[in-house]
Amino acid sequence: MKKITIIGTGYVGLVTGAGLSEFGNRVICTDIDKNKIEKLNSGIIPIYEPGLEEIIKRNISDNRLLFSSNIEDAIMQSEVVIIAVGTPMGANGATDMSFVHSAVETISINLNSYKVVCTKSTVPIGTGKEIISQISKKVKNNNLFDYVSNPEFLREGSAVKDFLWPDRVVIGTDNQNAYQIMCDIYRPLYINKNPMTQTSIETAEMIKYASNSFLALKISYINEIANLCEALGADVHDVANAMGQDGRISEKFLHPGPGFGGSCFPKDLEALLYISKNKSLSMETVNAAIIVNKNQKKRMANKLINLFDGNINNRKIAVLGLAFKANTDDVRESPAIDIIKGILGNGGIVNAYDPIANNEMSKIFHDIEYFDNIYDSVKNVDGIVIITEWNEFRSLDLQKIKKIMKGNIILDTRNILDMDELSSLGFVYDNIGRIKK
Ligand code: UDX
């Protein structure tokens, strides 16, 4: 087991630090945000991630995990330093690397002994080589570090599970000593099945973008198929099920919806486009996934307006679900943003409800009403639109809802409501790519 410093305590840094301490390593999670560190040391976890609080508390009490804003001291104590800072999208799709470069600078001046320097943040292909030269310029003795790329494949809402039981762990390095050290920190993972994969640095960086953009492409593809199903009277659920039975396709990420959101897919696809353009290469598939996704989000508002025969002026609509997906409070790039804009832009009024994302969305839309109870949010509304596939929406008491709402219109953008029930209760409804009952 090793002594590890994680630089950056966002989604990736926090889950990685907690996970590696769970594997028996001694981990110091660091951040420049002293307030965030103080909260973490007092047991307040700044993000909602199922299972994270418990794993953090357990490893703090076992003295394997601690939080500090003294990044320099943490680096000097550690054998492995993992960069997990944010790499937000900058102008025209370029990645803002300022946090990464700042972390590398801090590492460079605190290499008091040999360390493995590892990047877990999603960074443009070629960054590893840049980091190696940035550090080499600072330190006289190049034997003081080796560099590895170790991209993350964590989904929000299941990040702890994805870390503790990964499909694969990609280690990009050509140095066997560094590779062995990385295998050591992940040792509990390959006691039975070995998910460790060694590649070159650039290959590891590419695997991250290639994986995310393919998953996003799958979603945009099934969304276009769903739209065509609607026009042709086919059922996208049956299409996706039969497609998924082909092992080469798999049924995963073939669920049609309002479009993908989150902090990764949109950013990573734009970054990949930007990287390819810099090499005068086009990525038509990635570009198509982005365009289709933008159109799909806009399409939801049009579907809703069509249900009101083209006019939602002064209509009150309950938007159920604000997070970009279930089991997270993250609203970044959420399709809920587009549907709220569409409703407000066409003179409608919005009642908003999400089990945990109300507060995050209120930072974007201040002048809509938020409810902490689903049934209060639908009282006397003309229509309902479901945007996030929260489990509580799958078990809605539709009979009760029909009684308390004023109108009878429902747009189910996640295909989670039973169409027989909707019809029998007299709802006028729409969804994505289904043959209506
Ligand atoms: C994604 C990748 O899955 C993960 O491997 C990477 O490390 C980070 O980006 P995340 O964005 O957290 O994870 O969530 P994910 O579950 O991938 O969903 C992304 C978006 O796609 C969500 O808006 C979700 O609603 C949507 N989605 C997903 C679909 O519309 N249909 C699907 O079948 C799956």
PDB file of N, CA and C in Angstrom, residues 263-337:
ATOM      1  N   SER A 263     -21.639  16.909 -16.636  1.00  0.00           N
ATOM      2  CA  SER A 263     -20.436  17.736 -16.777  1.00  0.00           C
ATOM      3  C   SER A 263     -19.413  17.059 -17.685  1.00  0.00           C
ATOM      4  N   CYS A 264     -19.701  15.830 -18.132  1.00  0.00           N
ATOM      5  CA  CYS A 264     -18.664  15.113 -18.903  1.00  0.00           C
ATOM      6  C   CYS A 264     -18.958  15.007 -20.387  1.00  0.00           C
ATOM      7  N   PHE A 265     -20.079  14.348 -20.729  1.00  0.00           N
ATOM      8  CA  PHE A 265     -20.328  14.129 -22.155  1.00  0.00           C
ATOM      9  C   PHE A 265     -20.248  15.422 -22.965  1.00  0.00           C
ATOM     10  N   PRO A 266     -21.045  16.467 -22.632  1.00  0.00           N
ATOM     11  CA  PRO A 266     -20.984  17.683 -23.464  1.00  0.00           C
ATOM     12  C   PRO A 266     -19.564  18.248 -23.575  1.00  0.00           C
ATOM     13  N   LYS A 267     -18.869  18.289 -22.460  1.00  0.00           N
ATOM     14  CA  LYS A 267     -17.521  18.897 -22.433  1.00  0.00           C
ATOM     15  C   LYS A 267     -16.526  18.028 -23.213  1.00  0.00           C
ATOM     16  N   ASP A 268     -16.587  16.724 -22.980  1.00  0.00           N
ATOM     17  CA  ASP A 268     -15.595  15.832 -23.610  1.00  0.00           C
ATOM     18  C   ASP A 268     -15.771  15.769 -25.122  1.00  0.00           C
ATOM     19  N   LEU A 269     -17.049  15.822 -25.573  1.00  0.00           N
ATOM     20  CA  LEU A 269     -17.260  15.764 -27.022  1.00  0.00           C
ATOM     21  C   LEU A 269     -16.743  17.036 -27.684  1.00  0.00           C
ATOM     22  N   GLU A 270     -17.020  18.192 -27.060  1.00  0.00           N
ATOM     23  CA  GLU A 270     -16.516  19.460 -27.633  1.00  0.00           C
ATOM     24  C   GLU A 270     -14.978  19.462 -27.636  1.00  0.00           C
ATOM     25  N   ALA A 271     -14.396  18.905 -26.566  1.00  0.00           N
ATOM     26  CA  ALA A 271     -12.924  18.878 -26.470  1.00  0.00           C
ATOM     27  C   ALA A 271     -12.338  17.994 -27.563  1.00  0.00           C
ATOM     28  N   LEU A 272     -12.994  16.858 -27.812  1.00  0.00           N
ATOM     29  CA  LEU A 272     -12.483  15.938 -28.842  1.00  0.00           C
ATOM     30  C   LEU A 272     -12.583  16.581 -30.224  1.00  0.00           C
ATOM     31  N   LEU A 273     -13.684  17.299 -30.443  1.00  0.00           N
ATOM     32  CA  LEU A 273     -13.832  18.034 -31.714  1.00  0.00           C
ATOM     33  C   LEU A 273     -12.704  19.057 -31.860  1.00  0.00           C
ATOM     34  N   TYR A 274     -12.461  19.775 -30.772  1.00  0.00           N
ATOM     35  CA  TYR A 274     -11.430  20.829 -30.786  1.00  0.00           C
ATOM     36  C   TYR A 274     -10.054  20.224 -31.064  1.00  0.00           C
ATOM     37  N   ILE A 275      -9.764  19.118 -30.394  1.00  0.00           N
ATOM     38  CA  ILE A 275      -8.460  18.440 -30.563  1.00  0.00           C
ATOM     39  C   ILE A 275      -8.294  17.979 -32.011  1.00  0.00           C
ATOM     40  N   SER A 276      -9.379  17.429 -32.580  1.00  0.00           N
ATOM     41  CA  SER A 276      -9.263  16.908 -33.966  1.00  0.00           C
ATOM     42  C   SER A 276      -9.108  18.070 -34.957  1.00  0.00           C
ATOM     43  N   LYS A 277      -9.847  19.150 -34.693  1.00  0.00           N
ATOM     44  CA  LYS A 277      -9.714  20.311 -35.601  1.00  0.00           C
ATOM     45  C   LYS A 277      -8.281  20.845 -35.591  1.00  0.00           C
ATOM     46  N   ASN A 278      -7.647  20.794 -34.430  1.00  0.00           N
ATOM     47  CA  ASN A 278      -6.250  21.260 -34.345  1.00  0.00           C
ATOM     48  C   ASN A 278      -5.312  20.412 -35.180  1.00  0.00           C
ATOM     49  N   LYS A 279      -5.779  19.181 -35.487  1.00  0.00           N
ATOM     50  CA  LYS A 279      -4.976  18.301 -36.343  1.00  0.00           C
ATOM     51  C   LYS A 279      -5.559  18.260 -37.748  1.00  0.00           C
ATOM     52  N   SER A 280      -6.419  19.268 -38.034  1.00  0.00           N
ATOM     53  CA  SER A 280      -7.093  19.345 -39.349  1.00  0.00           C
ATOM     54  C   SER A 280      -7.784  18.039 -39.718  1.00  0.00           C
ATOM     55  N   LEU A 281      -8.362  17.410 -38.703  1.00  0.00           N
ATOM     56  CA  LEU A 281      -9.144  16.187 -38.924  1.00  0.00           C
ATOM     57  C   LEU A 281     -10.575  16.427 -38.469  1.00  0.00           C
ATOM     58  N   SER A 282     -11.545  15.911 -39.237  1.00  0.00           N
ATOM     59  CA  SER A 282     -12.938  16.094 -38.813  1.00  0.00           C
ATOM     60  C   SER A 282     -13.374  14.857 -38.037  1.00  0.00           C
ATOM     61  N   MET A 283     -14.296  15.064 -37.109  1.00  0.00           N
ATOM     62  CA  MET A 283     -14.917  13.951 -36.349  1.00  0.00           C
ATOM     63  C   MET A 283     -16.414  14.085 -36.569  1.00  0.00           C
ATOM     64  N   GLU A 284     -16.865  13.677 -37.750  1.00  0.00           N
ATOM     65  CA  GLU A 284     -18.283  13.875 -38.103  1.00  0.00           C
ATOM     66  C   GLU A 284     -19.213  13.145 -37.136  1.00  0.00           C
ATOM     67  N   THR A 285     -18.792  11.971 -36.648  1.00  0.00           N
ATOM     68  CA  THR A 285     -19.668  11.201 -35.744  1.00  0.00           C
ATOM     69  C   THR A 285     -19.857  11.972 -34.436  1.00  0.00           C
ATOM     70  N   VAL A 286     -18.756  12.510 -33.916  1.00  0.00           N
ATOM     71  CA  VAL A 286     -18.836  13.258 -32.649  1.00  0.00           C
ATOM     72  C   VAL A 286     -19.648  14.532 -32.852  1.00  0.00           C
ATOM     73  N   ASN A 287     -19.393  15.181 -33.995  1.00  0.00           N
ATOM     74  CA  ASN A 287     -20.158  16.405 -34.287  1.00  0.00           C
ATOM     75  C   ASN A 287     -21.645  16.112 -34.381  1.00  0.00           C
ATOM     76  N   ALA A 288     -21.964  14.992 -35.012  1.00  0.00           N
ATOM     77  CA  ALA A 288     -23.376  14.603 -35.158  1.00  0.00           C
ATOM     78  C   ALA A 288     -24.000  14.339 -33.783  1.00  0.00           C
ATOM     79  N   ALA A 289     -23.241  13.670 -32.896  1.00  0.00           N
ATOM     80  CA  ALA A 289     -23.780  13.367 -31.556  1.00  0.00           C
ATOM     81  C   ALA A 289     -24.120  14.662 -30.820  1.00  0.00           C
ATOM     82  N   ILE A 290     -23.279  15.681 -30.994  1.00  0.00           N
ATOM     83  CA  ILE A 290     -23.510  16.972 -30.329  1.00  0.00           C
ATOM     84  C   ILE A 290     -24.745  17.663 -30.906  1.00  0.00           C
ATOM     85  N   ILE A 291     -24.831  17.717 -32.244  1.00  0.00           N
ATOM     86  CA  ILE A 291     -25.944  18.403 -32.899  1.00  0.00           C
ATOM     87  C   ILE A 291     -27.267  17.715 -32.579  1.00  0.00           C
ATOM     88  N   VAL A 292     -27.275  16.378 -32.705  1.00  0.00           N
ATOM     89  CA  VAL A 292     -28.505  15.616 -32.414  1.00  0.00           C
ATOM     90  C   VAL A 292     -28.944  15.869 -30.979  1.00  0.00           C
ATOM     91  N   ASN A 293     -27.957  15.931 -30.070  1.00  0.00           N
ATOM     92  CA  ASN A 293     -28.305  16.120 -28.659  1.00  0.00           C
ATOM     93  C   ASN A 293     -28.927  17.495 -28.412  1.00  0.00           C
ATOM     94  N   LYS A 294     -28.338  18.520 -29.031  1.00  0.00           N
ATOM     95  CA  LYS A 294     -28.899  19.873 -28.866  1.00  0.00           C
ATOM     96  C   LYS A 294     -30.334  19.908 -29.408  1.00  0.00           C
ATOM     97  N   ASN A 295     -30.548  19.282 -30.563  1.00  0.00           N
ATOM     98  CA  ASN A 295     -31.883  19.258 -31.165  1.00  0.00           C
ATOM     99  C   ASN A 295     -32.872  18.476 -30.293  1.00  0.00           C
ATOM    100  N   GLN A 296     -32.390  17.376 -29.707  1.00  0.00           N
ATOM    101  CA  GLN A 296     -33.295  16.554 -28.886  1.00  0.00           C
ATOM    102  C   GLN A 296     -33.794  17.344 -27.684  1.00  0.00           C
ATOM    103  N   LYS A 297     -32.919  18.106 -27.073  1.00  0.00           N
ATOM    104  CA  LYS A 297     -33.331  18.902 -25.906  1.00  0.00           C
ATOM    105  C   LYS A 297     -34.392  19.931 -26.320  1.00  0.00           C
ATOM    106  N   LYS A 298     -34.168  20.553 -27.484  1.00  0.00           N
ATOM    107  CA  LYS A 298     -35.137  21.560 -27.957  1.00  0.00           C
ATOM    108  C   LYS A 298     -36.460  20.906 -28.341  1.00  0.00           C
ATOM    109  N   ARG A 299     -36.385  19.677 -28.840  1.00  0.00           N
ATOM    110  CA  ARG A 299     -37.564  18.961 -29.326  1.00  0.00           C
ATOM    111  C   ARG A 299     -38.573  18.744 -28.202  1.00  0.00           C
ATOM    112  N   MET A 300     -38.071  18.645 -26.957  1.00  0.00           N
ATOM    113  CA  MET A 300     -38.968  18.343 -25.842  1.00  0.00           C
ATOM    114  C   MET A 300     -39.964  19.482 -25.637  1.00  0.00           C
ATOM    115  N   ALA A 301     -39.482  20.715 -25.729  1.00  0.00           N
ATOM    116  CA  ALA A 301     -40.391  21.868 -25.548  1.00  0.00           C
ATOM    117  C   ALA A 301     -41.428  21.881 -26.658  1.00  0.00           C
ATOM    118  N   ASN A 302     -41.009  21.550 -27.881  1.00  0.00           N
ATOM    119  CA  ASN A 302     -41.962  21.538 -29.003  1.00  0.00           C
ATOM    120  C   ASN A 302     -43.023  20.456 -28.797  1.00  0.00           C
ATOM    121  N   LYS A 303     -42.580  19.304 -28.271  1.00  0.00           N
ATOM    122  CA  LYS A 303     -43.555  18.222 -28.003  1.00  0.00           C
ATOM    123  C   LYS A 303     -44.592  18.715 -27.006  1.00  0.00           C
ATOM    124  N   LEU A 304     -44.107  19.413 -25.972  1.00  0.00           N
ATOM    125  CA  LEU A 304     -45.042  19.882 -24.933  1.00  0.00           C
ATOM    126  C   LEU A 304     -46.028  20.881 -25.538  1.00  0.00           C
ATOM    127  N   ILE A 305     -45.498  21.817 -26.324  1.00  0.00           N
ATOM    128  CA  ILE A 305     -46.366  22.848 -26.919  1.00  0.00           C
ATOM    129  C   ILE A 305     -47.385  22.216 -27.855  1.00  0.00           C
ATOM    130  N   ASN A 306     -46.960  21.187 -28.592  1.00  0.00           N
ATOM    131  CA  ASN A 306     -47.906  20.485 -29.482  1.00  0.00           C
ATOM    132  C   ASN A 306     -49.046  19.847 -28.695  1.00  0.00           C
ATOM    133  N   LEU A 307     -48.736  19.369 -27.491  1.00  0.00           N
ATOM    134  CA  LEU A 307     -49.799  18.752 -26.671  1.00  0.00           C
ATOM    135  C   LEU A 307     -50.849  19.792 -26.275  1.00  0.00           C
ATOM    136  N   PHE A 308     -50.442  21.076 -26.310  1.00  0.00           N
ATOM    137  CA  PHE A 308     -51.394  22.158 -26.001  1.00  0.00           C
ATOM    138  C   PHE A 308     -51.859  22.846 -27.288  1.00  0.00           C
ATOM    139  N   ASP A 309     -51.797  22.073 -28.396  1.00  0.00           N
ATOM    140  CA  ASP A 309     -52.219  22.618 -29.706  1.00  0.00           C
ATOM    141  C   ASP A 309     -51.498  23.914 -30.051  1.00  0.00           C
ATOM    142  N   GLY A 310     -50.221  23.986 -29.688  1.00  0.00           N
ATOM    143  CA  GLY A 310     -49.368  25.081 -30.151  1.00  0.00           C
ATOM    144  C   GLY A 310     -49.339  26.314 -29.275  1.00  0.00           C
ATOM    145  N   ASN A 311     -50.055  26.303 -28.138  1.00  0.00           N
ATOM    146  CA  ASN A 311     -50.049  27.522 -27.327  1.00  0.00           C
ATOM    147  C   ASN A 311     -50.039  27.195 -25.833  1.00  0.00           C
ATOM    148  N   ILE A 312     -48.911  27.539 -25.144  1.00  0.00           N
ATOM    149  CA  ILE A 312     -48.873  27.295 -23.695  1.00  0.00           C
ATOM    150  C   ILE A 312     -48.849  28.627 -22.940  1.00  0.00           C
ATOM    151  N   ASN A 313     -49.311  29.706 -23.610  1.00  0.00           N
ATOM    152  CA  ASN A 313     -49.310  30.987 -22.939  1.00  0.00           C
ATOM    153  C   ASN A 313     -50.156  30.956 -21.669  1.00  0.00           C
ATOM    154  N   ASN A 314     -49.564  31.383 -20.544  1.00  0.00           N
ATOM    155  CA  ASN A 314     -50.250  31.387 -19.242  1.00  0.00           C
ATOM    156  C   ASN A 314     -50.606  29.993 -18.725  1.00  0.00           C
ATOM    157  N   ARG A 315     -50.120  28.929 -19.388  1.00  0.00           N
ATOM    158  CA  ARG A 315     -50.349  27.582 -18.857  1.00  0.00           C
ATOM    159  C   ARG A 315     -49.327  27.290 -17.768  1.00  0.00           C
ATOM    160  N   LYS A 316     -49.788  26.630 -16.702  1.00  0.00           N
ATOM    161  CA  LYS A 316     -48.880  26.266 -15.607  1.00  0.00           C
ATOM    162  C   LYS A 316     -48.434  24.811 -15.801  1.00  0.00           C
ATOM    163  N   ILE A 317     -47.112  24.628 -15.860  1.00  0.00           N
ATOM    164  CA  ILE A 317     -46.563  23.295 -16.140  1.00  0.00           C
ATOM    165  C   ILE A 317     -45.665  22.859 -14.975  1.00  0.00           C
ATOM    166  N   ALA A 318     -45.887  21.642 -14.488  1.00  0.00           N
ATOM    167  CA  ALA A 318     -44.987  21.090 -13.463  1.00  0.00           C
ATOM    168  C   ALA A 318     -43.842  20.369 -14.168  1.00  0.00           C
ATOM    169  N   VAL A 319     -42.602  20.802 -13.884  1.00  0.00           N
ATOM    170  CA  VAL A 319     -41.421  20.104 -14.432  1.00  0.00           C
ATOM    171  C   VAL A 319     -40.913  19.168 -13.336  1.00  0.00           C
ATOM    172  N   LEU A 320     -41.094  17.872 -13.573  1.00  0.00           N
ATOM    173  CA  LEU A 320     -40.696  16.871 -12.565  1.00  0.00           C
ATOM    174  C   LEU A 320     -39.314  16.321 -12.933  1.00  0.00           C
ATOM    175  N   GLY A 321     -38.346  16.623 -12.093  1.00  0.00           N
ATOM    176  CA  GLY A 321     -36.979  16.214 -12.341  1.00  0.00           C
ATOM    177  C   GLY A 321     -36.177  17.365 -12.914  1.00  0.00           C
ATOM    178  N   LEU A 322     -35.129  17.774 -12.228  1.00  0.00           N
ATOM    179  CA  LEU A 322     -34.274  18.884 -12.674  1.00  0.00           C
ATOM    180  C   LEU A 322     -32.831  18.403 -12.927  1.00  0.00           C
ATOM    181  N   ALA A 323     -32.396  17.391 -12.199  1.00  0.00           N
ATOM    182  CA  ALA A 323     -31.036  16.847 -12.353  1.00  0.00           C
ATOM    183  C   ALA A 323     -30.880  16.238 -13.756  1.00  0.00           C
ATOM    184  N   PHE A 324     -29.627  16.185 -14.233  1.00  0.00           N
ATOM    185  CA  PHE A 324     -29.400  15.698 -15.604  1.00  0.00           C
ATOM    186  C   PHE A 324     -29.621  14.194 -15.708  1.00  0.00           C
ATOM    187  N   LYS A 325     -29.659  13.540 -14.551  1.00  0.00           N
ATOM    188  CA  LYS A 325     -29.969  12.093 -14.478  1.00  0.00           C
ATOM    189  C   LYS A 325     -30.382  11.789 -13.056  1.00  0.00           C
ATOM    190  N   ALA A 326     -30.911  10.613 -12.802  1.00  0.00           N
ATOM    191  CA  ALA A 326     -31.337  10.254 -11.443  1.00  0.00           C
ATOM    192  C   ALA A 326     -30.118  10.043 -10.546  1.00  0.00           C
ATOM    193  N   ASN A 327     -30.358  10.123  -9.240  1.00  0.00           N
ATOM    194  CA  ASN A 327     -29.345   9.863  -8.200  1.00  0.00           C
ATOM    195  C   ASN A 327     -28.213  10.869  -8.167  1.00  0.00           C
ATOM    196  N   THR A 328     -28.475  12.075  -8.624  1.00  0.00           N
ATOM    197  CA  THR A 328     -27.499  13.153  -8.476  1.00  0.00           C
ATOM    198  C   THR A 328     -28.254  14.469  -8.315  1.00  0.00           C
ATOM    199  N   ASP A 329     -27.578  15.472  -7.728  1.00  0.00           N
ATOM    200  CA  ASP A 329     -28.226  16.804  -7.644  1.00  0.00           C
ATOM    201  C   ASP A 329     -27.631  17.735  -8.698  1.00  0.00           C
ATOM    202  N   ASP A 330     -26.844  17.181  -9.592  1.00  0.00           N
ATOM    203  CA  ASP A 330     -26.125  17.954 -10.611  1.00  0.00           C
ATOM    204  C   ASP A 330     -27.075  18.337 -11.756  1.00  0.00           C
ATOM    205  N   VAL A 331     -27.157  19.625 -12.047  1.00  0.00           N
ATOM    206  CA  VAL A 331     -28.067  20.087 -13.116  1.00  0.00           C
ATOM    207  C   VAL A 331     -27.290  20.603 -14.327  1.00  0.00           C
ATOM    208  N   ARG A 332     -25.965  20.405 -14.310  1.00  0.00           N
ATOM    209  CA  ARG A 332     -25.162  20.932 -15.426  1.00  0.00           C
ATOM    210  C   ARG A 332     -25.612  20.329 -16.757  1.00  0.00           C
ATOM    211  N   GLU A 333     -25.920  21.200 -17.731  1.00  0.00           N
ATOM    212  CA  GLU A 333     -26.368  20.761 -19.065  1.00  0.00           C
ATOM    213  C   GLU A 333     -27.624  19.886 -19.015  1.00  0.00           C
ATOM    214  N   SER A 334     -28.368  19.979 -17.915  1.00  0.00           N
ATOM    215  CA  SER A 334     -29.580  19.153 -17.804  1.00  0.00           C
ATOM    216  C   SER A 334     -30.613  19.562 -18.851  1.00  0.00           C
ATOM    217  N   PRO A 335     -31.313  18.601 -19.465  1.00  0.00           N
ATOM    218  CA  PRO A 335     -32.408  18.942 -20.396  1.00  0.00           C
ATOM    219  C   PRO A 335     -33.513  19.738 -19.707  1.00  0.00           C
ATOM    220  N   ALA A 336     -33.536  19.677 -18.372  1.00  0.00           N
ATOM    221  CA  ALA A 336     -34.550  20.463 -17.646  1.00  0.00           C
ATOM    222  C   ALA A 336     -34.345  21.959 -17.898  1.00  0.00           C
ATOM    223  N   ILE A 337     -33.097  22.357 -18.089  1.00  0.00           N
ATOM    224  CA  ILE A 337     -32.808  23.780 -18.359  1.00  0.00           C
ATOM    225  C   ILE A 337     -33.475  24.199 -19.664  1.00  0.00           C
TER     226      ILE A 337
END
